[in-house]
Short mmCIF file of C-alpha atoms and ligand atoms in Angstrom, two decimals:
data_model
loop_
_atom_site.label_atom_id
_atom_site.label_comp_id
_atom_site.label_asym_id
_atom_site.label_seq_id
_atom_site.Cartn_x
_atom_site.Cartn_y
_atom_site.Cartn_z
CA MET A 27 -0.01 -0.01 0.02
CA GLU A 28 1.37 3.39 -1.02
CA LYS A 29 1.61 5.82 1.86
CA GLU A 30 0.96 8.88 -0.28
CA LEU A 31 0.49 9.97 -3.85
CA LYS A 32 3.73 11.07 -5.50
CA VAL A 33 1.76 13.81 -7.31
CA SER A 34 -1.23 15.35 -5.55
CA ALA A 35 -4.74 14.31 -6.42
CA ILE A 36 -6.85 16.65 -8.54
CA LYS A 37 -10.52 17.59 -8.15
CA ASP A 38 -11.60 17.59 -11.78
CA GLY A 39 -9.65 16.91 -14.97
CA THR A 40 -7.57 14.24 -16.65
CA VAL A 41 -4.75 12.09 -15.32
CA ILE A 42 -2.59 10.56 -18.04
CA ASP A 43 -0.78 7.68 -16.45
CA HIS A 44 1.75 5.05 -17.73
CA ILE A 45 3.72 7.37 -20.06
CA PRO A 46 7.20 5.95 -20.76
CA ALA A 47 9.48 8.27 -18.68
CA GLN A 48 11.65 9.27 -21.67
CA ASN A 49 8.58 10.45 -23.68
CA LEU A 50 7.06 12.86 -21.13
CA PHE A 51 8.11 15.96 -23.04
CA LYS A 52 6.93 14.58 -26.38
CA VAL A 53 3.51 13.99 -24.85
CA ILE A 54 3.43 17.54 -23.43
CA SER A 55 4.31 18.88 -26.82
CA LEU A 56 1.80 16.72 -28.79
CA LEU A 57 -1.03 17.84 -26.52
CA GLY A 58 0.04 21.46 -26.71
CA LEU A 59 0.19 21.72 -22.91
CA GLU A 60 2.81 24.48 -23.14
CA ASN A 61 0.08 26.71 -24.45
CA ILE A 62 -2.80 26.24 -22.04
CA SER A 63 -3.39 28.05 -18.77
CA ASN A 64 -4.86 25.08 -16.79
CA GLN A 65 -3.02 23.85 -13.72
CA ILE A 66 -0.74 20.99 -14.72
CA THR A 67 1.35 18.78 -12.48
CA PHE A 68 3.57 15.99 -13.59
CA GLY A 69 5.97 13.42 -12.20
CA THR A 70 8.66 11.56 -14.03
CA ASN A 71 10.98 8.63 -13.43
CA LEU A 72 8.36 7.15 -11.08
CA GLU A 73 8.52 3.41 -10.50
CA SER A 74 6.23 1.29 -12.61
CA HIS A 75 5.89 -2.51 -12.70
CA LYS A 76 4.96 -2.42 -16.38
CA LEU A 77 7.27 0.22 -17.81
CA GLY A 78 10.23 0.31 -15.38
CA ARG A 79 10.12 4.11 -15.19
CA LYS A 80 6.99 6.03 -16.02
CA SER A 81 5.68 9.57 -16.17
CA ILE A 82 2.32 10.88 -15.15
CA ILE A 83 0.59 14.15 -16.13
CA LYS A 84 -2.40 15.67 -14.36
CA VAL A 85 -4.32 18.43 -16.16
CA ALA A 86 -6.95 20.14 -14.08
CA ASP A 87 -10.30 21.02 -15.65
CA LYS A 88 -9.33 19.55 -19.04
CA PHE A 89 -11.15 16.72 -20.82
CA PHE A 90 -9.55 15.69 -24.06
CA ALA A 91 -11.41 14.77 -27.25
CA ASP A 92 -10.44 11.30 -28.67
CA ASP A 93 -8.62 12.74 -31.72
CA GLU A 94 -6.63 15.04 -29.48
CA ILE A 95 -5.54 12.37 -27.03
CA ASN A 96 -4.97 9.62 -29.57
CA LYS A 97 -1.98 11.59 -30.93
CA ILE A 98 0.03 10.40 -27.93
CA ALA A 99 -0.46 6.75 -28.82
CA LEU A 100 2.64 6.87 -31.05
CA VAL A 101 4.93 7.74 -28.09
CA ALA A 102 2.88 6.35 -25.19
CA PRO A 103 0.96 3.29 -26.50
CA GLU A 104 0.33 2.03 -22.95
CA ALA A 105 -0.99 5.34 -21.60
CA LYS A 106 -4.18 5.21 -19.48
CA LEU A 107 -6.50 8.15 -19.18
CA ASN A 108 -8.29 8.61 -15.94
CA ILE A 109 -11.21 11.09 -16.02
CA ILE A 110 -11.62 12.69 -12.61
CA ARG A 111 -14.83 14.33 -11.39
CA ASN A 112 -15.08 15.61 -7.81
CA TYR A 113 -11.93 13.64 -6.81
CA GLU A 114 -13.33 10.32 -8.11
CA VAL A 115 -12.04 8.36 -11.16
CA VAL A 116 -15.22 8.18 -13.17
CA GLU A 117 -13.78 6.73 -16.42
CA LYS A 118 -10.63 4.99 -17.65
CA ARG A 119 -9.68 5.04 -21.31
CA ALA A 120 -6.84 3.58 -23.38
CA VAL A 121 -5.32 5.42 -26.30
CA GLU A 122 -5.37 4.15 -29.84
CA VAL A 123 -3.11 4.91 -32.83
CA PRO A 124 -5.30 6.76 -35.35
CA ASN A 125 -5.70 5.44 -38.94
CA GLU A 126 -4.47 8.79 -40.34
CA ILE A 127 -1.67 10.72 -38.74
CA ILE A 128 -1.71 14.30 -39.92
CA GLY A 129 0.89 16.94 -39.16
CA TYR A 130 3.02 15.61 -36.33
CA VAL A 131 5.32 12.94 -37.75
CA ARG A 132 8.30 13.45 -40.04
CA CYS A 133 8.63 11.38 -43.23
CA PHE A 134 11.70 9.10 -43.02
CA ASN A 135 12.38 9.51 -46.75
CA PRO A 136 14.88 12.36 -47.23
CA LYS A 137 13.62 12.94 -50.81
CA CYS A 138 9.97 13.21 -49.74
CA VAL A 139 8.36 16.48 -50.77
CA THR A 140 7.29 17.11 -47.18
CA ASN A 141 10.97 17.41 -46.20
CA HIS A 142 11.56 20.13 -48.86
CA GLN A 143 8.38 22.20 -49.01
CA PRO A 144 6.08 23.46 -46.30
CA ILE A 145 3.55 20.68 -46.71
CA THR A 146 1.70 19.10 -43.78
CA THR A 147 2.78 15.47 -43.41
CA ARG A 148 0.16 12.78 -43.73
CA PHE A 149 0.44 9.04 -43.06
CA TYR A 150 -1.79 5.98 -43.06
CA LEU A 151 -1.41 3.34 -40.35
CA VAL A 152 -0.06 0.14 -41.94
CA ASN A 153 0.84 -1.75 -38.79
CA LYS A 154 0.60 -1.05 -35.06
CA HIS A 155 3.15 -3.53 -33.63
CA PRO A 156 5.77 -2.89 -34.84
CA LEU A 157 4.64 0.54 -35.85
CA SER A 158 4.66 1.30 -39.60
CA LEU A 159 3.17 4.41 -41.26
CA ARG A 160 2.85 4.89 -45.05
CA CYS A 161 3.41 8.41 -46.34
CA HIS A 162 0.52 9.86 -48.38
CA TYR A 163 3.01 11.71 -50.67
CA CYS A 164 5.96 9.36 -51.33
CA GLU A 165 4.35 6.06 -50.19
CA LYS A 166 7.49 5.13 -48.24
CA GLU A 167 7.02 3.58 -44.83
CA THR A 168 8.28 5.18 -41.66
CA THR A 169 8.77 2.60 -38.88
CA GLU A 170 9.16 2.71 -35.12
CA GLU A 171 12.93 3.11 -35.04
CA HIS A 172 12.76 6.05 -37.45
CA LEU A 173 9.87 7.79 -35.85
CA VAL A 174 10.48 11.51 -35.40
CA ILE A 175 7.76 13.71 -33.88
CA LEU A 176 7.58 17.20 -35.31
N1 CTP B 16 -5.91 10.38 -9.32
C1 CTP B 16 -5.70 11.77 -9.11
N2 CTP B 16 -6.67 12.51 -8.48
C2 CTP B 16 -7.80 11.94 -8.04
C3 CTP B 16 -8.04 10.55 -8.27
C4 CTP B 16 -7.03 9.78 -8.85
O1 CTP B 16 -4.70 12.34 -9.51
N3 CTP B 16 -8.75 12.69 -7.44
C5 CTP B 16 -4.84 9.65 -9.99
C6 CTP B 16 -4.15 8.60 -9.11
O2 CTP B 16 -3.08 9.17 -8.50
C7 CTP B 16 -3.73 7.57 -10.17
C8 CTP B 16 -4.76 7.71 -11.26
O3 CTP B 16 -5.40 8.92 -11.05
O4 CTP B 16 -2.46 7.92 -10.67
C9 CTP B 16 -5.77 6.58 -11.32
O5 CTP B 16 -6.39 6.50 -10.08
P1 CTP B 16 -6.85 5.12 -9.54
O6 CTP B 16 -7.69 4.43 -10.53
O7 CTP B 16 -7.42 5.33 -8.17
O8 CTP B 16 -5.46 4.35 -9.31
P2 CTP B 16 -4.99 2.91 -9.71
O9 CTP B 16 -6.03 1.93 -9.24
O10 CTP B 16 -3.58 2.80 -9.22
O11 CTP B 16 -4.98 3.00 -11.27
P3 CTP B 16 -4.47 1.95 -12.34
O12 CTP B 16 -4.01 0.68 -11.63
O13 CTP B 16 -5.58 1.78 -13.31
O14 CTP B 16 -3.32 2.70 -12.98
ZN1 ZN B 17 7.05 10.90 -47.60
#
């Protein structure tokens, strides 16, 4: 039994748990958390049985839409969303890699037009495990080990 929470409980909002520790700042950036004025607390390098080291983010008074939150599935596939209302966990949700990934992944192909002109990148999900995304423009596949988040 844990004696205390490592990061304080919140009254209302969203707790994003089970983020791989090394991807905390990618998740913050994908969700645009730098740009909102809600209270945000986070912890990193916390012990986790599943992940070894995990991060957790708590965003007060924020409830994410599915397409917003599913962006993080590429860097935190095991993430669990806990929706908090009046201090109680009222819902738990998993994240899912979307079928179309628009605007936040770099194409692995150096010759791809998206690497030379200001064009929004666009990929189709080919495979989840291991991750593989096909570029809409050059049709080359970008895989897990070459994944770069813009
Ligand atoms: N939490 C919070 N504020 C609350 C209630 C819960 O910040 N008012 C956080 C808890 O600290 C925990 C997460 O939300 O990190 C999920 O809470 P809970 O389901 O009670 O914890 P666990 O059973 O440990 O969750 P799981 O095993 O599903 O990860
Ligand atoms: Zn491409």
